[in-house]
Tab-separated table of C-alpha atoms in Angstrom:
chain	number	residue	atom	x	y	z
C	1	MET	CA	96.215	-33.417	-121.131
C	2	LYS	CA	94.014	-36.183	-122.441
C	3	LEU	CA	96.100	-39.182	-123.483
C	4	LEU	CA	94.661	-42.096	-125.381
C	5	ARG	CA	95.518	-45.119	-127.502
C	6	VAL	CA	94.072	-45.411	-130.989
C	7	GLY	CA	93.917	-48.416	-133.309
C	8	GLN	CA	92.840	-52.004	-133.624
C	9	PRO	CA	93.556	-54.486	-130.813
C	10	GLY	CA	97.282	-55.047	-130.457
C	11	GLN	CA	98.077	-52.222	-132.886
C	12	GLU	CA	97.161	-49.183	-130.794
C	13	LYS	CA	99.241	-46.033	-131.161
C	14	PRO	CA	99.784	-43.561	-128.320
C	15	ALA	CA	98.004	-40.267	-128.874
C	16	ILE	CA	97.007	-36.969	-127.323
C	17	LEU	CA	93.715	-35.184	-127.815
C	18	ASP	CA	94.078	-31.678	-129.246
C	19	ALA	CA	91.823	-28.668	-128.627
C	20	ASP	CA	89.606	-29.685	-131.570
C	21	GLY	CA	89.098	-33.217	-130.265
C	22	LYS	CA	91.463	-34.813	-132.790
C	23	ALA	CA	93.777	-37.629	-131.753
C	24	ARG	CA	97.374	-36.644	-132.532
C	25	ASP	CA	99.944	-39.415	-132.967
C	26	LEU	CA	102.622	-39.531	-130.244
C	27	SER	CA	104.400	-42.644	-131.491
C	28	ALA	CA	107.423	-40.673	-132.717
C	29	HIS	CA	107.960	-39.446	-129.166
C	30	VAL	CA	106.799	-42.253	-126.831
C	31	LYS	CA	106.468	-46.002	-127.243
C	32	ASP	CA	103.063	-46.138	-125.576
C	33	ILE	CA	100.926	-44.547	-122.883
C	34	ALA	CA	102.813	-46.555	-120.291
C	35	GLY	CA	105.871	-46.678	-118.085
C	36	GLU	CA	108.220	-43.713	-118.377
C	37	ALA	CA	105.813	-41.815	-120.640
C	38	ILE	CA	103.357	-41.308	-117.762
C	39	SER	CA	105.991	-40.413	-115.167
C	40	PRO	CA	106.100	-36.750	-114.090
C	41	GLU	CA	109.098	-36.208	-116.379
C	42	GLY	CA	107.497	-38.061	-119.269
C	43	LEU	CA	104.286	-36.053	-118.991
C	44	LYS	CA	106.282	-32.807	-119.004
C	45	LYS	CA	107.936	-33.832	-122.267
C	46	ILE	CA	104.579	-34.611	-123.856
C	47	ALA	CA	103.130	-31.309	-122.636
C	48	ALA	CA	105.956	-29.420	-124.352
C	49	LEU	CA	105.189	-30.845	-127.811
C	50	ASP	CA	103.661	-28.777	-130.600
C	51	LEU	CA	100.438	-30.713	-131.153
C	52	ALA	CA	99.754	-29.101	-134.512
C	53	SER	CA	102.908	-30.746	-135.874
C	54	LEU	CA	101.754	-34.245	-134.941
C	55	PRO	CA	99.874	-36.461	-137.442
C	56	VAL	CA	96.147	-36.993	-136.922
C	57	LEU	CA	94.992	-40.566	-136.274
C	58	ASN	CA	91.694	-41.406	-137.946
C	59	ASP	CA	91.043	-44.945	-136.707
C	60	ASP	CA	87.745	-44.866	-134.842
C	61	ARG	CA	88.655	-47.562	-132.301
C	62	LEU	CA	90.031	-46.552	-128.931
C	63	GLY	CA	92.066	-49.001	-126.916
C	64	ALA	CA	92.400	-48.958	-123.148
C	65	CYS	CA	93.847	-45.547	-122.273
C	66	VAL	CA	96.928	-46.995	-120.559
C	67	ALA	CA	99.144	-49.941	-121.480
C	68	GLY	CA	101.470	-52.147	-119.480
C	69	THR	CA	99.151	-52.437	-116.512
C	70	GLY	CA	100.693	-54.841	-114.026
C	71	LYS	CA	97.961	-54.606	-111.407
C	72	PHE	CA	94.260	-53.776	-111.708
C	73	ILE	CA	93.247	-53.162	-108.098
C	74	CYS	CA	89.665	-52.544	-107.020
C	75	ILE	CA	88.186	-51.099	-103.854
C	76	GLY	CA	84.904	-52.648	-102.741
C	77	LEU	CA	81.996	-51.013	-100.900
C	78	ASN	CA	83.716	-47.624	-101.080
C	79	PHE	CA	80.580	-45.508	-101.475
C	80	SER	CA	78.396	-45.199	-98.408
C	81	ASP	CA	75.176	-45.046	-100.436
C	82	HIS	CA	76.158	-48.079	-102.542
C	83	ALA	CA	76.988	-50.113	-99.432
C	84	ALA	CA	73.550	-49.251	-98.052
C	85	GLU	CA	71.706	-50.389	-101.208
C	86	THR	CA	73.423	-53.792	-101.105
C	87	GLY	CA	72.742	-54.239	-97.387
C	88	ALA	CA	76.436	-54.138	-96.507
C	89	THR	CA	78.107	-52.126	-93.784
C	90	VAL	CA	80.851	-49.647	-94.562
C	91	PRO	CA	84.132	-51.446	-93.825
C	92	PRO	CA	86.571	-50.026	-91.241
C	93	GLU	CA	89.378	-50.260	-93.831
C	94	PRO	CA	89.275	-50.346	-97.639
C	95	VAL	CA	88.204	-53.688	-99.102
C	96	ILE	CA	90.793	-54.723	-101.702
C	97	PHE	CA	90.332	-57.207	-104.513
C	98	MET	CA	92.038	-57.743	-107.851
C	99	LYS	CA	90.654	-57.705	-111.353
C	100	ALA	CA	92.703	-59.698	-113.865
C	101	THR	CA	94.530	-57.495	-116.362
C	102	SER	CA	93.259	-59.828	-119.107
C	103	ALA	CA	89.834	-58.242	-118.513
C	104	ILE	CA	91.041	-54.869	-119.829
C	105	VAL	CA	89.508	-53.667	-123.109
C	106	GLY	CA	88.801	-50.398	-124.858
C	107	PRO	CA	86.044	-48.065	-123.673
C	108	ASN	CA	83.675	-48.848	-126.537
C	109	ASP	CA	84.497	-52.491	-127.178
C	110	ASN	CA	81.819	-55.139	-126.832
C	111	VAL	CA	81.544	-56.775	-123.413
C	112	VAL	CA	81.099	-60.540	-123.479
C	113	ILE	CA	78.646	-62.103	-121.023
C	114	PRO	CA	80.426	-65.303	-119.919
C	115	ARG	CA	78.966	-68.759	-120.305
C	116	GLY	CA	76.683	-69.663	-117.440
C	117	SER	CA	76.186	-66.072	-116.357
C	118	GLN	CA	72.817	-65.083	-114.947
C	119	LYS	CA	73.810	-61.948	-113.048
C	120	THR	CA	76.124	-59.737	-115.111
C	121	ASP	CA	76.006	-56.263	-113.562
C	122	TRP	CA	77.306	-52.747	-114.192
C	123	GLU	CA	79.438	-50.381	-112.062
C	124	VAL	CA	80.759	-46.977	-113.145
C	125	GLU	CA	83.973	-46.212	-111.252
C	126	LEU	CA	86.698	-43.591	-111.032
C	127	GLY	CA	89.970	-45.107	-112.224
C	128	VAL	CA	93.280	-43.857	-110.832
C	129	VAL	CA	96.403	-44.458	-112.927
C	130	ILE	CA	99.752	-44.591	-111.129
C	131	GLY	CA	102.598	-42.603	-112.715
C	132	LYS	CA	105.609	-43.476	-110.564
C	133	THR	CA	106.484	-46.218	-108.119
C	134	ALA	CA	104.765	-45.766	-104.764
C	135	LYS	CA	105.823	-47.638	-101.637
C	136	TYR	CA	104.978	-46.622	-98.068
C	137	VAL	CA	103.777	-43.191	-99.182
C	138	SER	CA	101.900	-40.845	-96.872
C	139	GLU	CA	98.377	-39.682	-97.606
C	140	ALA	CA	99.705	-36.133	-97.861
C	141	ASP	CA	102.081	-37.146	-100.658
C	142	ALA	CA	99.939	-39.791	-102.334
C	143	LEU	CA	98.630	-37.712	-105.239
C	144	ASP	CA	102.231	-37.017	-106.297
C	145	TYR	CA	102.305	-40.629	-107.488
C	146	VAL	CA	99.168	-40.352	-109.624
C	147	ALA	CA	99.528	-39.743	-113.369
C	148	GLY	CA	95.832	-39.124	-113.893
C	149	TYR	CA	92.297	-40.429	-113.923
C	150	CYS	CA	89.978	-42.335	-116.238
C	151	VAL	CA	86.550	-43.889	-116.471
C	152	SER	CA	86.601	-47.513	-115.335
C	153	HIS	CA	83.697	-49.921	-115.847
C	154	ASP	CA	83.915	-52.626	-113.197
C	155	VAL	CA	81.648	-55.149	-114.902
C	156	SER	CA	80.723	-57.895	-112.426
C	157	GLU	CA	79.071	-61.311	-112.469
C	158	ARG	CA	77.328	-61.381	-109.098
C	159	ALA	CA	76.675	-65.110	-108.871
C	160	PHE	CA	80.318	-65.868	-109.687
C	161	GLN	CA	81.346	-63.147	-107.222
C	162	SER	CA	79.255	-63.941	-104.163
C	163	GLU	CA	77.220	-67.123	-104.556
C	164	ARG	CA	80.072	-69.504	-105.274
C	165	GLN	CA	82.974	-70.395	-103.047
C	166	GLY	CA	86.026	-68.200	-102.673
C	167	GLN	CA	86.747	-64.538	-103.101
C	168	TRP	CA	85.330	-61.915	-105.468
C	169	THR	CA	88.029	-62.067	-108.139
C	170	LYS	CA	86.402	-64.650	-110.418
C	171	GLY	CA	83.219	-62.571	-110.642
C	172	LYS	CA	85.227	-59.508	-111.632
C	173	SER	CA	87.860	-60.869	-114.012
C	174	CYS	CA	85.974	-62.364	-116.945
C	175	ASP	CA	87.359	-61.415	-120.350
C	176	THR	CA	86.247	-57.879	-121.373
C	177	PHE	CA	85.016	-57.032	-117.832
C	178	GLY	CA	87.434	-54.084	-117.536
C	179	PRO	CA	86.790	-51.295	-120.071
C	180	VAL	CA	89.001	-48.272	-119.276
C	181	GLY	CA	89.135	-44.897	-121.005
C	182	PRO	CA	88.451	-43.163	-123.337
C	183	TRP	CA	91.301	-41.027	-122.020
C	184	LEU	CA	93.884	-40.857	-119.292
C	185	VAL	CA	93.232	-37.312	-118.061
C	186	THR	CA	96.300	-35.953	-116.309
C	187	LYS	CA	95.734	-34.912	-112.725
C	188	ASP	CA	96.368	-31.206	-113.409
C	189	GLU	CA	93.034	-31.118	-115.279
C	190	ILE	CA	91.051	-32.490	-112.332
C	191	ALA	CA	90.839	-29.919	-109.535
C	192	ASP	CA	89.239	-32.322	-107.053
C	193	PRO	CA	88.839	-36.053	-107.698
C	194	GLN	CA	86.396	-36.132	-104.773
C	195	ASN	CA	83.879	-33.906	-106.548
C	196	LEU	CA	83.083	-35.594	-109.863
C	197	GLY	CA	79.647	-36.498	-111.162
C	198	MET	CA	79.306	-40.142	-112.220
C	199	TRP	CA	76.511	-41.707	-114.269
C	200	LEU	CA	75.514	-44.868	-116.100
C	201	LYS	CA	72.610	-45.766	-118.395
C	202	VAL	CA	71.299	-49.124	-119.620
C	203	ASN	CA	69.427	-48.933	-122.924
C	204	GLY	CA	69.022	-45.188	-122.377
C	205	GLU	CA	67.615	-45.511	-118.851
C	206	THR	CA	69.631	-43.850	-116.095
C	207	MET	CA	70.665	-46.379	-113.468
C	208	GLN	CA	73.499	-44.617	-111.655
C	209	ASN	CA	73.661	-40.892	-110.997
C	210	GLY	CA	76.124	-40.226	-108.205
C	211	SER	CA	79.268	-38.410	-107.230
C	212	SER	CA	82.733	-39.207	-105.988
C	213	LYS	CA	81.782	-36.989	-103.011
C	214	THR	CA	80.234	-40.018	-101.323
C	215	MET	CA	83.423	-42.084	-101.514
C	216	VAL	CA	84.254	-43.411	-98.055
C	217	TYR	CA	88.001	-43.591	-98.649
C	218	GLY	CA	89.248	-40.912	-101.052
C	219	VAL	CA	91.891	-41.266	-103.732
C	220	ALA	CA	94.798	-40.042	-101.596
C	221	HIS	CA	93.863	-42.377	-98.743
C	222	VAL	CA	93.488	-45.376	-101.076
C	223	VAL	CA	96.837	-44.821	-102.828
C	224	SER	CA	98.615	-44.416	-99.495
C	225	TYR	CA	96.812	-47.405	-97.985
C	226	LEU	CA	97.623	-49.743	-100.880
C	227	SER	CA	101.263	-48.660	-100.867
C	228	GLN	CA	101.643	-50.002	-97.331
C	229	PHE	CA	100.999	-53.529	-98.615
C	230	MET	CA	102.417	-53.559	-102.150
C	231	SER	CA	104.450	-51.340	-104.433
C	232	LEU	CA	102.354	-49.513	-106.995
C	233	HIS	CA	103.989	-49.160	-110.410
C	234	PRO	CA	103.468	-46.916	-113.440
C	235	GLY	CA	100.426	-48.088	-115.369
C	236	ASP	CA	98.747	-49.770	-112.414
C	237	ILE	CA	95.035	-48.944	-112.266
C	238	ILE	CA	93.015	-48.517	-109.077
C	239	SER	CA	89.244	-48.697	-109.568
C	240	THR	CA	87.853	-46.878	-106.563
C	241	GLY	CA	84.280	-48.092	-106.150
C	242	THR	CA	80.817	-47.308	-107.467
C	243	PRO	CA	77.872	-45.107	-106.450
C	244	PRO	CA	74.394	-46.604	-105.949
C	245	GLY	CA	72.192	-47.874	-108.739
C	246	VAL	CA	73.688	-51.259	-109.616
C	247	GLY	CA	71.433	-54.109	-110.694
C	248	LEU	CA	72.229	-56.111	-107.559
C	249	GLY	CA	70.686	-53.412	-105.375
C	250	MET	CA	67.397	-53.121	-107.259
C	251	LYS	CA	64.117	-54.640	-106.146
C	252	PRO	CA	63.622	-56.801	-108.088
C	253	GLN	CA	67.230	-57.233	-109.094
C	254	ARG	CA	68.071	-56.492	-112.715
C	255	PHE	CA	70.978	-57.811	-114.749
C	256	LEU	CA	72.384	-57.437	-118.248
C	257	LYS	CA	71.538	-59.605	-121.233
C	258	ALA	CA	72.874	-59.901	-124.781
C	259	GLY	CA	71.919	-56.867	-126.844
C	260	ASP	CA	71.875	-54.416	-123.926
C	261	VAL	CA	73.773	-51.168	-124.459
C	262	VAL	CA	75.485	-49.523	-121.502
C	263	GLU	CA	76.678	-45.916	-121.566
C	264	LEU	CA	78.641	-44.375	-118.704
C	265	GLY	CA	80.781	-41.395	-117.905
C	266	ILE	CA	82.475	-39.245	-115.295
C	267	GLU	CA	82.641	-35.470	-115.259
C	268	GLY	CA	85.770	-34.319	-117.100
C	269	LEU	CA	86.882	-37.865	-117.954
C	270	GLY	CA	84.757	-38.699	-120.985
C	271	THR	CA	82.257	-41.443	-121.741
C	272	GLN	CA	82.114	-45.115	-122.667
C	273	LYS	CA	79.539	-47.135	-124.621
C	274	GLN	CA	79.420	-50.929	-124.757
C	275	THR	CA	77.136	-53.481	-126.334
C	276	PHE	CA	76.830	-56.668	-124.301
C	277	VAL	CA	77.054	-59.887	-126.306
C	278	ALA	CA	76.809	-63.577	-125.463
C	279	ASP	CA	79.885	-65.776	-125.359
C	280	ILE	CA	79.803	-68.406	-128.085
């Protein structure tokens, strides 16, 4: 299933994509694409619905594909070829940092370049959405706790991230720096999350063209690993790292400016398109 949220900011309705690509309204059956609705039992109930009987939603804005996200967790340097382009070594354990949930926006919303930014960068990433509480889970069982997958754009301000004091979070958490969607694709539709093509273009020029094959720590390992340190709850998003081709790794380096249009996508998970605008 492809689950989504349709409507203007703060007024999104839960929906499911039908075979014709129409968004069918789920609001008579679930409160939102969140919590119990994305549990294994909740997903079974949605799967049993007669989609043809559900109203079509015609609003052209998509919200973030999941609501009620308590934690937006990111894994750094998790692609061997991306680590190489930035001159970093592959870490012996996953690098964990947090992205503020206030950064989350819809997949096609504008992204705001923050005041003082000189190095706003792009990163297409595979997002993992948790469907039931995970604590101390084994790698063998880890995927049982995943509701599905989505496209995640880990927009980053590199100077804020690495050239100022402290940790990475402030370079990752600016408002609008977390577009997710268009859909939450349930895990039954993705045969192997470690074999998905990933791409990103800036103004029509391909910058990233990689695959989740080169992930150092796969989805099951990351979910299990994180669950040793913190409980993962329904709606939590894990953004699992980016393939090579980011602006930071180019020679000369290249960063985003107001008016740039970024398009990105992952095989089977849909596409995003954002216009970057200046903060005023």
